[in-house]
């Protein structure tokens, strides 16, 4: 089983600050981490590799410093890593990002499963996994909370949806996006840390992936950030105390606009 896990380096904060003039996230001064959701995808991949044999390859597209998350993934137990980094990749939207990641999967060849996290904690779109599947023309199973079975031809997983769970069987190769319900990620091991320090991580650029300039980075991005703002917060809530019946009546009246009548 050859599994690729796409991981992203993200700012270590849930409160991403926004440069409203440039329409970009402010990354300066914020330490970077491996996107927390990607740890579950990585653990799931390693769990099945340990059971069925095979390899787990981690890939990321980002600036040279994104290599740090690949080394972290190696220290947790991934077998190999590829960094996709090139000036031409800068400014990529989710379409260009996933197209570039998909080309790397094609270049690796004979991959059975691509796993991604549910979403990145900075961009938050949850589009990259499904878009990799579209670019590869592979099936996709999103929001996977549990992988029940994998054999050489298929995968059966539980897909958590609002109010329930769907059990989906898909043929391989497939892209799955993994929820944090799936597992408990392992910690880096001493052996893993030693390997992470020494391993050579290949860097693939636009020429390695044989991609034209108009399919990567800003030039290859059909979306444009027109405006980006921090949502307004409202703090004028009211707190009422009293008996449940009285409070329920108050709430219903307030929802119906009968307050004070
Ligand atoms: C016009 C435009 C310009 C942009 N310019 C920049 C820019 O200059 N620099 C920048 O950092 N961002 C930029 N972005 C944001 C960038 O497009 C997104 O961060 C990226 O496409 C991933 O989307 P997301 O963060 O919503 O991830 P999601 O789709 O929420 O991520 C889901 C999963 O996909 C995988 N994944 C996501 N991104 C990557 C990645 N890069 N490598 C490997 N796996 C990944 C992870 O497993 C992740 O859990 C730009 C966006 C737009 C629209």
Short mmCIF file of C-alpha atoms and ligand atoms in Angstrom, two decimals, residues 6-8 24 27 35 37-38 41 59-62 90-95 97-98 101 115-120 122-129 132 218 221 223-225, ligand 1:
data_model
loop_
_atom_site.label_atom_id
_atom_site.label_comp_id
_atom_site.label_asym_id
_atom_site.label_seq_id
_atom_site.Cartn_x
_atom_site.Cartn_y
_atom_site.Cartn_z
CA UNK A 6 -0.53 16.08 2.07
CA UNK A 7 0.43 18.27 5.02
CA UNK A 8 0.43 22.03 5.41
CA UNK A 24 -3.54 38.26 2.94
CA UNK A 27 2.26 35.32 9.10
CA UNK A 35 -1.64 21.73 10.59
CA UNK A 37 -5.85 18.09 11.32
CA UNK A 38 -3.04 16.67 9.18
CA UNK A 41 -4.39 11.92 8.33
CA UNK A 59 4.29 16.14 0.68
CA UNK A 60 3.80 19.83 1.21
CA UNK A 61 3.71 22.82 -1.08
CA UNK A 62 5.15 25.93 0.48
CA UNK A 90 3.67 31.60 -4.71
CA UNK A 91 0.20 33.10 -4.43
CA UNK A 92 -1.54 29.83 -5.31
CA UNK A 93 -5.26 29.54 -4.56
CA UNK A 94 -6.80 26.16 -3.66
CA UNK A 95 -7.14 25.19 -7.36
CA UNK A 97 -2.34 24.31 -4.82
CA UNK A 98 -4.24 21.07 -5.37
CA UNK A 101 -0.03 18.53 -5.31
CA UNK A 115 -4.94 11.42 2.63
CA UNK A 116 -5.41 15.02 3.72
CA UNK A 117 -6.64 16.65 6.89
CA UNK A 118 -10.23 17.87 7.05
CA UNK A 119 -9.09 21.46 6.62
CA UNK A 120 -6.22 23.83 7.27
CA UNK A 122 -5.55 29.12 8.49
CA UNK A 123 -7.14 28.94 5.02
CA UNK A 124 -10.05 26.86 6.39
CA UNK A 125 -11.60 26.12 3.00
CA UNK A 126 -11.47 22.28 3.16
CA UNK A 127 -11.22 22.42 -0.64
CA UNK A 128 -7.72 21.06 -1.20
CA UNK A 129 -8.45 17.34 -0.67
CA UNK A 132 -6.73 17.00 -5.57
CA UNK A 218 -0.92 33.35 -8.79
CA UNK A 221 -5.23 30.78 -9.72
CA UNK A 223 -9.85 32.97 -7.67
CA UNK A 224 -8.89 36.44 -6.46
CA UNK A 225 -9.24 37.66 -2.89
C1 LIG B 1 -5.65 34.42 -4.70
C2 LIG B 1 -5.07 33.66 -3.56
C3 LIG B 1 -3.76 33.83 -3.24
C4 LIG B 1 -3.19 33.13 -2.20
N1 LIG B 1 -1.90 33.33 -1.92
C5 LIG B 1 -1.33 32.63 -0.95
C6 LIG B 1 0.04 32.79 -0.65
O1 LIG B 1 0.72 33.59 -1.28
N2 LIG B 1 0.59 32.05 0.35
C7 LIG B 1 -0.16 31.13 1.06
O2 LIG B 1 0.39 30.45 1.94
N3 LIG B 1 -1.45 30.96 0.80
C8 LIG B 1 -2.06 31.68 -0.18
N4 LIG B 1 -3.37 31.52 -0.43
C9 LIG B 1 -4.08 30.54 0.35
C10 LIG B 1 -3.86 29.18 -0.28
O3 LIG B 1 -4.48 29.13 -1.51
C11 LIG B 1 -4.48 28.14 0.59
O4 LIG B 1 -3.88 28.19 1.84
C12 LIG B 1 -4.23 26.77 0.02
O5 LIG B 1 -4.74 26.69 -1.27
C13 LIG B 1 -4.87 25.68 0.83
O6 LIG B 1 -6.19 26.01 1.14
P1 LIG B 1 -6.63 25.98 2.64
O7 LIG B 1 -5.59 26.68 3.45
O8 LIG B 1 -8.02 26.45 2.73
O9 LIG B 1 -6.53 24.43 2.99
P2 LIG B 1 -7.70 23.36 3.12
O10 LIG B 1 -8.28 23.09 1.78
O11 LIG B 1 -8.62 23.71 4.23
O12 LIG B 1 -6.78 22.13 3.55
C14 LIG B 1 -7.27 20.80 3.56
C15 LIG B 1 -6.09 19.86 3.63
O13 LIG B 1 -5.37 19.93 2.40
C16 LIG B 1 -3.98 19.75 2.64
N5 LIG B 1 -3.26 20.98 2.22
C17 LIG B 1 -3.71 22.24 2.15
N6 LIG B 1 -2.75 23.07 1.70
C18 LIG B 1 -1.67 22.31 1.46
C19 LIG B 1 -0.35 22.57 1.01
N7 LIG B 1 0.05 23.80 0.68
N8 LIG B 1 0.51 21.53 0.89
C20 LIG B 1 0.12 20.26 1.21
N9 LIG B 1 -1.10 19.95 1.67
C21 LIG B 1 -1.99 20.96 1.79
C22 LIG B 1 -3.82 19.49 4.13
O14 LIG B 1 -3.89 18.09 4.35
C23 LIG B 1 -5.07 20.16 4.70
O15 LIG B 1 -5.49 19.61 5.95
C24 LIG B 1 -3.97 32.22 -1.44
C25 LIG B 1 -5.31 32.06 -1.75
C26 LIG B 1 -5.86 32.77 -2.79
C27 LIG B 1 -7.31 32.60 -3.09
#
